[in-house]
CSV table of C-alpha atoms in Angstrom, one decimal:
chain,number,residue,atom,x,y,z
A,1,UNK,CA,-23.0,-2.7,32.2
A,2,UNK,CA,-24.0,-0.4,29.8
A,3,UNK,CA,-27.1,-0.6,28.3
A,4,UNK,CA,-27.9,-0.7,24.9
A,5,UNK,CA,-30.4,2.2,23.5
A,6,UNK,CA,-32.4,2.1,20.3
A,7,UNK,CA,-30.3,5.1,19.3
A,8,UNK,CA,-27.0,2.7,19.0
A,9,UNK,CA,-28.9,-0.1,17.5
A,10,UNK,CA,-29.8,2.3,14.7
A,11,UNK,CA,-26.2,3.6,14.0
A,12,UNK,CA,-24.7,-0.2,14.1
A,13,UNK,CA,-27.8,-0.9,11.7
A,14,UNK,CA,-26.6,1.7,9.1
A,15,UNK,CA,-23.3,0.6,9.7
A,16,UNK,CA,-23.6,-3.2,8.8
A,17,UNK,CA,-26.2,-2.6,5.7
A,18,UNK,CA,-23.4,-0.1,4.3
A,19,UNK,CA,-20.8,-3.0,4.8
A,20,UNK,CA,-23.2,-5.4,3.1
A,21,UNK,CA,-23.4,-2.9,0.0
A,22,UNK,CA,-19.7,-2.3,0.2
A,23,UNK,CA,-18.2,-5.9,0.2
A,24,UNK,CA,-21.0,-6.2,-2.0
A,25,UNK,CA,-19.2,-4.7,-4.9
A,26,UNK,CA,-21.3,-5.3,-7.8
A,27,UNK,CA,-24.0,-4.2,-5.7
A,28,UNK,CA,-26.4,-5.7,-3.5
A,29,UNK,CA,-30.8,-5.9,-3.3
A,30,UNK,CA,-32.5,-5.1,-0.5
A,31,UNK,CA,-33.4,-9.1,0.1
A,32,UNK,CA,-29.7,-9.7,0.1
A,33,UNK,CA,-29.1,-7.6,2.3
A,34,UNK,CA,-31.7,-9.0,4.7
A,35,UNK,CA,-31.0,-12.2,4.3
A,36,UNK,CA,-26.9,-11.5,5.1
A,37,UNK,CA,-27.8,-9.4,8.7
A,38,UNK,CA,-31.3,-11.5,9.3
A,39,UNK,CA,-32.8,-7.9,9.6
A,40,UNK,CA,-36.4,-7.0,8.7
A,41,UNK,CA,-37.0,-4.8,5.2
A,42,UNK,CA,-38.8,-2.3,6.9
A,43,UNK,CA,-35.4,-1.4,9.2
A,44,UNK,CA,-33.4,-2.6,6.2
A,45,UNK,CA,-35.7,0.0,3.9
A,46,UNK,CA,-34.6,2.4,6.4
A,47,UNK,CA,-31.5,2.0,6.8
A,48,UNK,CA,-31.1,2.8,2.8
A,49,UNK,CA,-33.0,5.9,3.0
A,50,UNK,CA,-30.5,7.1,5.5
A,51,UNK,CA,-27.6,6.4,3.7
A,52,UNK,CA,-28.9,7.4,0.4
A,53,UNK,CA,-30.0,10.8,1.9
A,54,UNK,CA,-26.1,10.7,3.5
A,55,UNK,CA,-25.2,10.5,-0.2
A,56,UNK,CA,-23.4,7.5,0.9
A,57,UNK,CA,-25.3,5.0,-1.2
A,58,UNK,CA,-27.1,5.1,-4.9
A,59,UNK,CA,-29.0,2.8,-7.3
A,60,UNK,CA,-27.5,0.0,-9.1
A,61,UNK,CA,-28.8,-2.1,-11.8
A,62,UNK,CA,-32.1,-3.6,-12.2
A,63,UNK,CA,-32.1,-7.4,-11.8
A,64,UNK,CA,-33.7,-10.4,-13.5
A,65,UNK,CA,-36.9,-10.5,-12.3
A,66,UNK,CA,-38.4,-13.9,-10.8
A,67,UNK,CA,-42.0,-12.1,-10.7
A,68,UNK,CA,-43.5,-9.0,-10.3
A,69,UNK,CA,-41.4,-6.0,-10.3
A,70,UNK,CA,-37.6,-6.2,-11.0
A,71,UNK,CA,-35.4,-5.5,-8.0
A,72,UNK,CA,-32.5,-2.9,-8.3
A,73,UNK,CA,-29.1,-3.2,-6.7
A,74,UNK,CA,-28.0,-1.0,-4.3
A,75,UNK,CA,-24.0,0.2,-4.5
A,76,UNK,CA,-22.4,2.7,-2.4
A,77,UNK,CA,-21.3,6.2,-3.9
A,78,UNK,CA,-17.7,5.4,-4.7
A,79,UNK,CA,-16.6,9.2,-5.0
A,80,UNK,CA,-18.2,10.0,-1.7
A,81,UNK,CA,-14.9,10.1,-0.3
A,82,UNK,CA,-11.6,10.9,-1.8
A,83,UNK,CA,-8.3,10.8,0.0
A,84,UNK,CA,-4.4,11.5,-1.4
A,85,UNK,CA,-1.1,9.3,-1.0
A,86,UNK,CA,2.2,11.3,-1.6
A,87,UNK,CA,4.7,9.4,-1.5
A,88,UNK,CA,8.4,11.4,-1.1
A,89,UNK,CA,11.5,9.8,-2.3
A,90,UNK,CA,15.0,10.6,-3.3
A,91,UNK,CA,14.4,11.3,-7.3
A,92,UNK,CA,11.0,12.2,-7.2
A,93,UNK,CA,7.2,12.6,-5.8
A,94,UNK,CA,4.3,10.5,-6.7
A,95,UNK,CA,0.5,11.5,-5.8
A,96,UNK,CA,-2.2,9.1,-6.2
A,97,UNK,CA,-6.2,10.1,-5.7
A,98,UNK,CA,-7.9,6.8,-4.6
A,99,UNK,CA,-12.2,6.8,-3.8
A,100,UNK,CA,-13.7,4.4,-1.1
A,101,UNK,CA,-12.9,1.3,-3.5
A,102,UNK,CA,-9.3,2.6,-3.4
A,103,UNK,CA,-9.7,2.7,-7.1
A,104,UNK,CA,-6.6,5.6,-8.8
A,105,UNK,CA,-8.4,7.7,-9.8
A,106,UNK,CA,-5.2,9.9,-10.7
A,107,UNK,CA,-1.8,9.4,-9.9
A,108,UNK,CA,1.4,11.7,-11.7
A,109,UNK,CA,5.4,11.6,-10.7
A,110,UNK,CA,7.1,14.7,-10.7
A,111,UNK,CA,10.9,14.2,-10.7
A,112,UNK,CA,11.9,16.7,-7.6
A,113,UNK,CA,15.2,15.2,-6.1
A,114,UNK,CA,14.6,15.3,-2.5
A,115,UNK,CA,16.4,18.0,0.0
A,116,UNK,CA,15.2,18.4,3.6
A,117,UNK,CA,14.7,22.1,3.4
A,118,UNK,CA,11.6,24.7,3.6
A,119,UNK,CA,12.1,25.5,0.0
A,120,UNK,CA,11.6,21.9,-0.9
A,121,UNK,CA,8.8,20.8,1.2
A,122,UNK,CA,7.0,24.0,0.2
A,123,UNK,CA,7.3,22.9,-3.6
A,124,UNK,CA,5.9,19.7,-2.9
A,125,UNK,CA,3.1,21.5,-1.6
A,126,UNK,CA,2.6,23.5,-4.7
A,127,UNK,CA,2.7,20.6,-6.6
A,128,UNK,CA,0.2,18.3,-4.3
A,129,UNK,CA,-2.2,21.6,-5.0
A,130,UNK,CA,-1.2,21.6,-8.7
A,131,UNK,CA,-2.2,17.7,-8.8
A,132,UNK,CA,-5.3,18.2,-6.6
A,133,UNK,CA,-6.4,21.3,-8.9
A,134,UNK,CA,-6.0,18.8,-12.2
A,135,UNK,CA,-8.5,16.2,-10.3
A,136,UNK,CA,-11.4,18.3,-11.2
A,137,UNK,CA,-13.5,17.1,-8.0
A,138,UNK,CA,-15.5,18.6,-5.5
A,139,UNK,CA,-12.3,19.5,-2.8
A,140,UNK,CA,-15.0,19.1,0.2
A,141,UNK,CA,-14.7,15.2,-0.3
A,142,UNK,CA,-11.1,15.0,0.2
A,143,UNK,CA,-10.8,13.6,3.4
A,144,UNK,CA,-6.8,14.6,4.1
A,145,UNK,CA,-3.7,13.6,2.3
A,146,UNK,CA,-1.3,10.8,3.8
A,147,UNK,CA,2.4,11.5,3.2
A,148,UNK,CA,4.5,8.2,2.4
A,149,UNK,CA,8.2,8.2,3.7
A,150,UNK,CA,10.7,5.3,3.8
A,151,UNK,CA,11.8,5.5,7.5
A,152,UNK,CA,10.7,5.0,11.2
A,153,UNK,CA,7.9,7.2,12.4
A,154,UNK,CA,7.1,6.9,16.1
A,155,UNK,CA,4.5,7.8,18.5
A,156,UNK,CA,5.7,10.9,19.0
A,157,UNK,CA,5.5,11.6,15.2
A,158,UNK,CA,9.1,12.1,15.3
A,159,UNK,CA,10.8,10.7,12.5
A,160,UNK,CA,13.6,8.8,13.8
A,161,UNK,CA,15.6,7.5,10.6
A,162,UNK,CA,15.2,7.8,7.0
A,163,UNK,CA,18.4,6.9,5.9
A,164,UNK,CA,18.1,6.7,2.3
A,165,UNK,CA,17.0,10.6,3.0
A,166,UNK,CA,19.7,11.3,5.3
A,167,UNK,CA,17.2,12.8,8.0
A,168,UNK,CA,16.9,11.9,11.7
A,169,UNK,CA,14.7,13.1,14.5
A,170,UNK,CA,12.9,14.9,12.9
A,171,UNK,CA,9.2,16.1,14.0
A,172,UNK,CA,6.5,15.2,11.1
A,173,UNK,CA,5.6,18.8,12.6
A,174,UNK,CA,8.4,20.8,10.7
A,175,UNK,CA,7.1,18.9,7.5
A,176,UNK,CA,3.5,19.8,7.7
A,177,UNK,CA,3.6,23.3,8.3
A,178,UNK,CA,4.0,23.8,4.4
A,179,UNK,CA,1.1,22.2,4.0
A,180,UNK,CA,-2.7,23.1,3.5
A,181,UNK,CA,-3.9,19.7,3.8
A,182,UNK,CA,-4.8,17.5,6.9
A,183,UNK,CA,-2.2,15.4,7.2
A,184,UNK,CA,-0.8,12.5,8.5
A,185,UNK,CA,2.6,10.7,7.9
A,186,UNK,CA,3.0,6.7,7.1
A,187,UNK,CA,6.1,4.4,6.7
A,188,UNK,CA,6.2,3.8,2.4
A,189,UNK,CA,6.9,-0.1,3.5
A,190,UNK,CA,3.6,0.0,5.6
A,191,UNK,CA,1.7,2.1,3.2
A,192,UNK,CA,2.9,-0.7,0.3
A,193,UNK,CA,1.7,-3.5,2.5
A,194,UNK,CA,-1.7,-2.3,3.2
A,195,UNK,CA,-2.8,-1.5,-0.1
A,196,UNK,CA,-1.2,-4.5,-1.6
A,197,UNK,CA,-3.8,-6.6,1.3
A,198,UNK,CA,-6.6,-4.2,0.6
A,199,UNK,CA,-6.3,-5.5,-3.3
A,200,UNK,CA,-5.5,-9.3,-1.8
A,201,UNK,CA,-8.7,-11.9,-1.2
A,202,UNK,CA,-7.1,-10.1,1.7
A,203,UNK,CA,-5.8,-13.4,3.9
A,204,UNK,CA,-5.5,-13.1,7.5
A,205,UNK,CA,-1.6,-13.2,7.7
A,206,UNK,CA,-0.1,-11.6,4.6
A,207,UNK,CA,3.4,-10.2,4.9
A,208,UNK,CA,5.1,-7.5,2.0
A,209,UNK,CA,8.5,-7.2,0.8
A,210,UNK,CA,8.9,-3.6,-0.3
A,211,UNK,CA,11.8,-3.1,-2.9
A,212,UNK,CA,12.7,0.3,-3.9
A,213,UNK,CA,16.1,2.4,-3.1
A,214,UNK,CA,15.1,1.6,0.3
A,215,UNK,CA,14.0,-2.3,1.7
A,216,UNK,CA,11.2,-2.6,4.2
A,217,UNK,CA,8.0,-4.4,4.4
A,218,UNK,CA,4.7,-4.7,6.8
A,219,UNK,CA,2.9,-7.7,8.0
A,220,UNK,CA,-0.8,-8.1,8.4
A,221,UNK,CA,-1.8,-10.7,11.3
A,222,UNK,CA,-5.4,-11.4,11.6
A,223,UNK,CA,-6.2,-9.2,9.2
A,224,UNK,CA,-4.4,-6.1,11.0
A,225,UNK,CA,-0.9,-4.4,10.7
A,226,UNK,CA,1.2,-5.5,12.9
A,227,UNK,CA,3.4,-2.6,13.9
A,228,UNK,CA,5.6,-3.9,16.9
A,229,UNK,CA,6.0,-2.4,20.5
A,230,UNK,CA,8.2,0.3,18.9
A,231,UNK,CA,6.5,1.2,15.6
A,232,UNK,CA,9.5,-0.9,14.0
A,233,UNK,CA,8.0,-3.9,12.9
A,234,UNK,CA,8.6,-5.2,9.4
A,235,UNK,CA,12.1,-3.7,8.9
A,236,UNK,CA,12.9,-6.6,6.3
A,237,UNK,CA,15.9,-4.8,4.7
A,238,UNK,CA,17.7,-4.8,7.8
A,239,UNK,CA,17.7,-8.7,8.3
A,240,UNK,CA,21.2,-9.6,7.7
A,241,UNK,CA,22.2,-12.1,4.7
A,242,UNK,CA,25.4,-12.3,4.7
A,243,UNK,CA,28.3,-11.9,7.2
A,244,UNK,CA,31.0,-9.0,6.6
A,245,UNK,CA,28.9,-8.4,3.7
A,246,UNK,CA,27.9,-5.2,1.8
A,247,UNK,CA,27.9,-1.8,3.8
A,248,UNK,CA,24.5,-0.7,4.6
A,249,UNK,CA,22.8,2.7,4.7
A,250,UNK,CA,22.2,1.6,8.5
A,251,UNK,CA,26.0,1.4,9.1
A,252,UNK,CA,25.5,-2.1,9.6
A,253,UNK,CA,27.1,-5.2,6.9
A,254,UNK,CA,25.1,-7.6,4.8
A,255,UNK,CA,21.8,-6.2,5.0
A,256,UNK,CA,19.4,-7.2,2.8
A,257,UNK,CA,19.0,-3.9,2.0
A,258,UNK,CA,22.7,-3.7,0.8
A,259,UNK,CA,21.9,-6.2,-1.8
A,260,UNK,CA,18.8,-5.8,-3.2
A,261,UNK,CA,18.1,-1.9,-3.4
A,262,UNK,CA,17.4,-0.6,-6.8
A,263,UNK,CA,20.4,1.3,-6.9
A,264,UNK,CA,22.4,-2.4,-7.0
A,265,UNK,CA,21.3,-2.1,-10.5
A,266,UNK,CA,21.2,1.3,-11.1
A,267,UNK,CA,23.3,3.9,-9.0
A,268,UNK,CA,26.2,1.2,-9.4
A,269,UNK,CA,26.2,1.2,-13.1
A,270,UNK,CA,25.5,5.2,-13.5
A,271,UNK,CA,22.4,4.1,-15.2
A,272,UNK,CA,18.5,4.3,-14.6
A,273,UNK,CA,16.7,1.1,-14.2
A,274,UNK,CA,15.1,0.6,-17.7
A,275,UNK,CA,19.1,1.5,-19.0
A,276,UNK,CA,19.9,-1.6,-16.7
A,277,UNK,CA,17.3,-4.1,-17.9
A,278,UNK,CA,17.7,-3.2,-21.7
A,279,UNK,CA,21.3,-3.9,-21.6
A,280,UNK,CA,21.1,-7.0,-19.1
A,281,UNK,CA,21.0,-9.8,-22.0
A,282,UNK,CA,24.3,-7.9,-23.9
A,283,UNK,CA,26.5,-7.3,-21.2
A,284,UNK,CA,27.7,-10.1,-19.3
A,285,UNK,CA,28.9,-7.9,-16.0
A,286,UNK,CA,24.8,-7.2,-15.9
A,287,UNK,CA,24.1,-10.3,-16.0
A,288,UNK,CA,26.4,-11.6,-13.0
A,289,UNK,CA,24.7,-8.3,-11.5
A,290,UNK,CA,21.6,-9.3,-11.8
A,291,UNK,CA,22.0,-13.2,-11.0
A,292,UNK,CA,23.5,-12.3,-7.4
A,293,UNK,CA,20.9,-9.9,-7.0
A,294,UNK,CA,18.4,-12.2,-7.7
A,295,UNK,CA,20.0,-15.1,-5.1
A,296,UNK,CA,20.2,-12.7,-2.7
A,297,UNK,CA,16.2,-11.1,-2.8
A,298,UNK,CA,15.1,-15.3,-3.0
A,299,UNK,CA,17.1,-15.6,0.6
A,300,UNK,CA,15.3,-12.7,1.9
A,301,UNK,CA,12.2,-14.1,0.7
A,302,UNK,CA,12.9,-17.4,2.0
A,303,UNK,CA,14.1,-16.0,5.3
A,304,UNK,CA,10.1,-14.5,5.3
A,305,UNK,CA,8.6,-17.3,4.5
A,306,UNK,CA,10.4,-19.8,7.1
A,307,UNK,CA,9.6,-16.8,10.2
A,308,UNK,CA,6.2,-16.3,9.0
A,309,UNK,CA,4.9,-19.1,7.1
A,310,UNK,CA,2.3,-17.2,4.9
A,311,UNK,CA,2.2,-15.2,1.7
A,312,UNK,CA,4.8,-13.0,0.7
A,313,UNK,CA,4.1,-10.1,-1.7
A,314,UNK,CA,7.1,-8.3,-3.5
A,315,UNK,CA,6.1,-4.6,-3.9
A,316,UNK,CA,7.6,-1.4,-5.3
A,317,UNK,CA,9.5,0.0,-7.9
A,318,UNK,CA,11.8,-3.4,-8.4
A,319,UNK,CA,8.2,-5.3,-9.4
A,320,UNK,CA,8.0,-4.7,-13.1
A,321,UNK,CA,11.7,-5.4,-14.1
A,322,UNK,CA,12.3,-8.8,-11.9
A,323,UNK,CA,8.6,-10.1,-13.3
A,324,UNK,CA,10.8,-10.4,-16.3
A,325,UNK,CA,12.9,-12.7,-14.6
A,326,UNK,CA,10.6,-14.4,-12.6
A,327,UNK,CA,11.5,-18.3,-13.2
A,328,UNK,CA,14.9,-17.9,-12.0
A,329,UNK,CA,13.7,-16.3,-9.3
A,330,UNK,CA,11.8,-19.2,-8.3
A,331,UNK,CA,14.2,-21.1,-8.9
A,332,UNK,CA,16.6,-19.6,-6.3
A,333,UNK,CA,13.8,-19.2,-4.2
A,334,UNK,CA,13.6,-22.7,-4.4
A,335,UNK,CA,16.9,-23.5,-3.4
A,336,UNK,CA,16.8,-21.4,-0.3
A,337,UNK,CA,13.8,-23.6,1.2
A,338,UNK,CA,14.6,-26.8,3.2
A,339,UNK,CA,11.1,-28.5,3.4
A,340,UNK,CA,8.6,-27.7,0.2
A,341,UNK,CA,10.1,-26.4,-2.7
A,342,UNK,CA,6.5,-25.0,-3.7
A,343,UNK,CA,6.7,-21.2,-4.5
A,344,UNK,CA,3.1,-20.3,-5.1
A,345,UNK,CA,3.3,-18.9,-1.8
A,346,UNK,CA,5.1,-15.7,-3.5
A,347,UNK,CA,3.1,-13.3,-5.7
A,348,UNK,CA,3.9,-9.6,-7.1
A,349,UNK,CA,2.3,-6.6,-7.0
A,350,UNK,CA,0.1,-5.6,-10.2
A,351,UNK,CA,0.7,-2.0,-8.8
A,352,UNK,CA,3.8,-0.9,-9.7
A,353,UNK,CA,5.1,2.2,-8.5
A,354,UNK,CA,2.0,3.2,-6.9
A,355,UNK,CA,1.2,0.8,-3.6
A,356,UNK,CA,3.0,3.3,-1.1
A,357,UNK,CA,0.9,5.8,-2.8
A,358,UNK,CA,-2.8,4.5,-2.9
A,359,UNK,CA,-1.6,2.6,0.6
A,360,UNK,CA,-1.1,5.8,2.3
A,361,UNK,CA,-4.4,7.5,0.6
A,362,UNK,CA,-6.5,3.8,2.1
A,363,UNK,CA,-5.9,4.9,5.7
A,364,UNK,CA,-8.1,8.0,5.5
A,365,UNK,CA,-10.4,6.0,3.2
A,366,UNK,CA,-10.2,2.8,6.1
A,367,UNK,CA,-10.8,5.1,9.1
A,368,UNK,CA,-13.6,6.9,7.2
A,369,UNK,CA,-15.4,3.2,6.5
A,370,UNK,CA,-15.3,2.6,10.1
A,371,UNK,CA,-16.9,5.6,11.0
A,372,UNK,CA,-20.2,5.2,9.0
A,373,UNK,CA,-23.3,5.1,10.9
């Protein structure tokens, strides 16, 4: 058995008084910090030092004083660390700057239709060094930039299927070499998931719905993604709802997917999504458009809850528009469940548009947590 040194007991020290400060958020004294780890102030007073002179960690507030001198909080250096989410898609690209709270500090859209060639990927680049440039921050902090896609990465960083892209088997490789970035590549469902959890009073089983063009999702089990044997895990919009139903990008009928992708209510109807909802209380066809679409995300909602039994989170671009609609929703939703009718168990994202992007940016800001010492 390996022994312990000093050495180690030092680095897991630093570690824990940073996660003190961290989950800490409003900041944290010294005593607080000694009472939470039952560590003595001189090795809690040392710890500091280090990650203060790491510029990890800086002076909060003074507090009340209950005698003698005030104490001051201790916070950690939010900008420390800065990582980008870029999130491509078939009308456009979104970028999203996110520091070690996975606050935005930036995000912008750029509407570049998608097109799997060099030209393309190269002026994504440009762009990503456009938005990076407009950040005004010290680049060095920048820990690498996460690319979101809506398909099935694997272990060999192949992608294998991105049908609402049209691309298969093809290496993230091919992708990155137009980049000047470190990089790394994340399903847009998974990236959703994980930021929508990060923002949570993050529950040990959590599971995400995300509805854009594409329909996917991730699911966090004791508090970590769950990704499946084959990197496959979560693929929600392929559940089937109906029998000889819709065609689906997948070649398969009566995906969920089929049903409740944003272009239902846009591509279908030659308009954009706000054209849609504007018109949806004057035009009766809309309406019925809307209804069925509505039935049909409350089955694949309540098809969640009955496999999972826990929270489910609707994210993505759909999130704003059906918030408007939210009782009947419920109210289908409550139709579709056998046992309790209760449908507190569903929330919404408060991010919009932007949970794929500040998901994907969280992994390099997760992995650089973990590696504090």
């Amino acid at each position: 058995m390996k022994s312990v040194s000093n050495a180690d007991i030092r680095l897991k020290n630093n570690h824990n008084v940073y996660r003190v400060i961290y989950d800490a958020r409003g900041g944290a004294t010294v005593r607080e910090i000694t009472e939470a780890l039952k560590l003595s102030l001189p090795t809690v007073n040392t710890c500091v030092a280090h990650l203060m002179a790491k510029g990890l960690v800086e002076h909060g507030s003074l507090e009340k004083s209950t005698g003698g001198r005030k104490p001051r909080t201790l916070r950690i250096t939010a900008n420390a660390a800065l990582a980008v989410g870029l999130v491509l898609s078939a009308g456009g690209v979104r970028f999203l700057l996110a520091n070690l709270y996975g606050e935005t500090l930036r995000f912008q859209r750029a509407a570049l239709p998608f097109a799997d060639t060099p030209s393309y990927y190269a002026e994504v680049s440009a762009l990503l060094e456009t938005f990076i440039a407009g950040c005004r921050v010290d680049e060095s902090r920048i820990l690498g930039v996460s690319i979101s896609i809506a398909g099935i990465i694997n272990a060999d960083h192949v992608l294998e299927t991105v049908p609402t892209l049209r691309i298969k088997n093809k290496n993230t490789a091919e992708i990155a070499q137009h980049f000047q970035r470190r990089l790394r590549f994340v399903n847009d469902a998974n990236a959703s998931g994980f930021a929508e959890w990060w923002h949570s009073d993050k529950q040990h089983n959590f599971c995400c719905l995300f509805v854009e063009k594409g329909v996917g999702g991730s699911l966090m089990i004791h508090g970590s993604n769950y990704f499946g044997d084959n990197l496959r895990s979560a693929e929600f919009g392929h559940m089937v709802i109906a029998e000889e139903g819709r065609l689906c990008s997948c070649g398969k009928q009566g995906c969920l997917e089929a049903y409740c992708s944003t272009d239902r209510l846009s591509k279908d109807f030659h308009l954009t999504l706000d054209e849609f909802f504007s018109e949806v209380n004057r035009e009766k066809i809309y309406r019925k458009a809307l209804n069925s679409y509505l039935r049909a995300l409350a089955r694949g909602v309540a098809n969640l809850r009955f496999i999972f039994d826990c929270r489910v989170c609707i994210s993505g671009l759909i999130v704003p528009y059906i918030l408007r609609h939210e009782e009947k929703l419920r109210r289908y939703l409550a139709e579709e469940l056998p046992f309790d009718k209760d449908t507190d168990f569903l929330q919404f994202s408060s991010m919009s548009d932007k949970s794929a992007a500040l998901g994907a940016a969280l992994l390099w800001i997760s992995d650089f947590i973990k590696t504090i010492q």
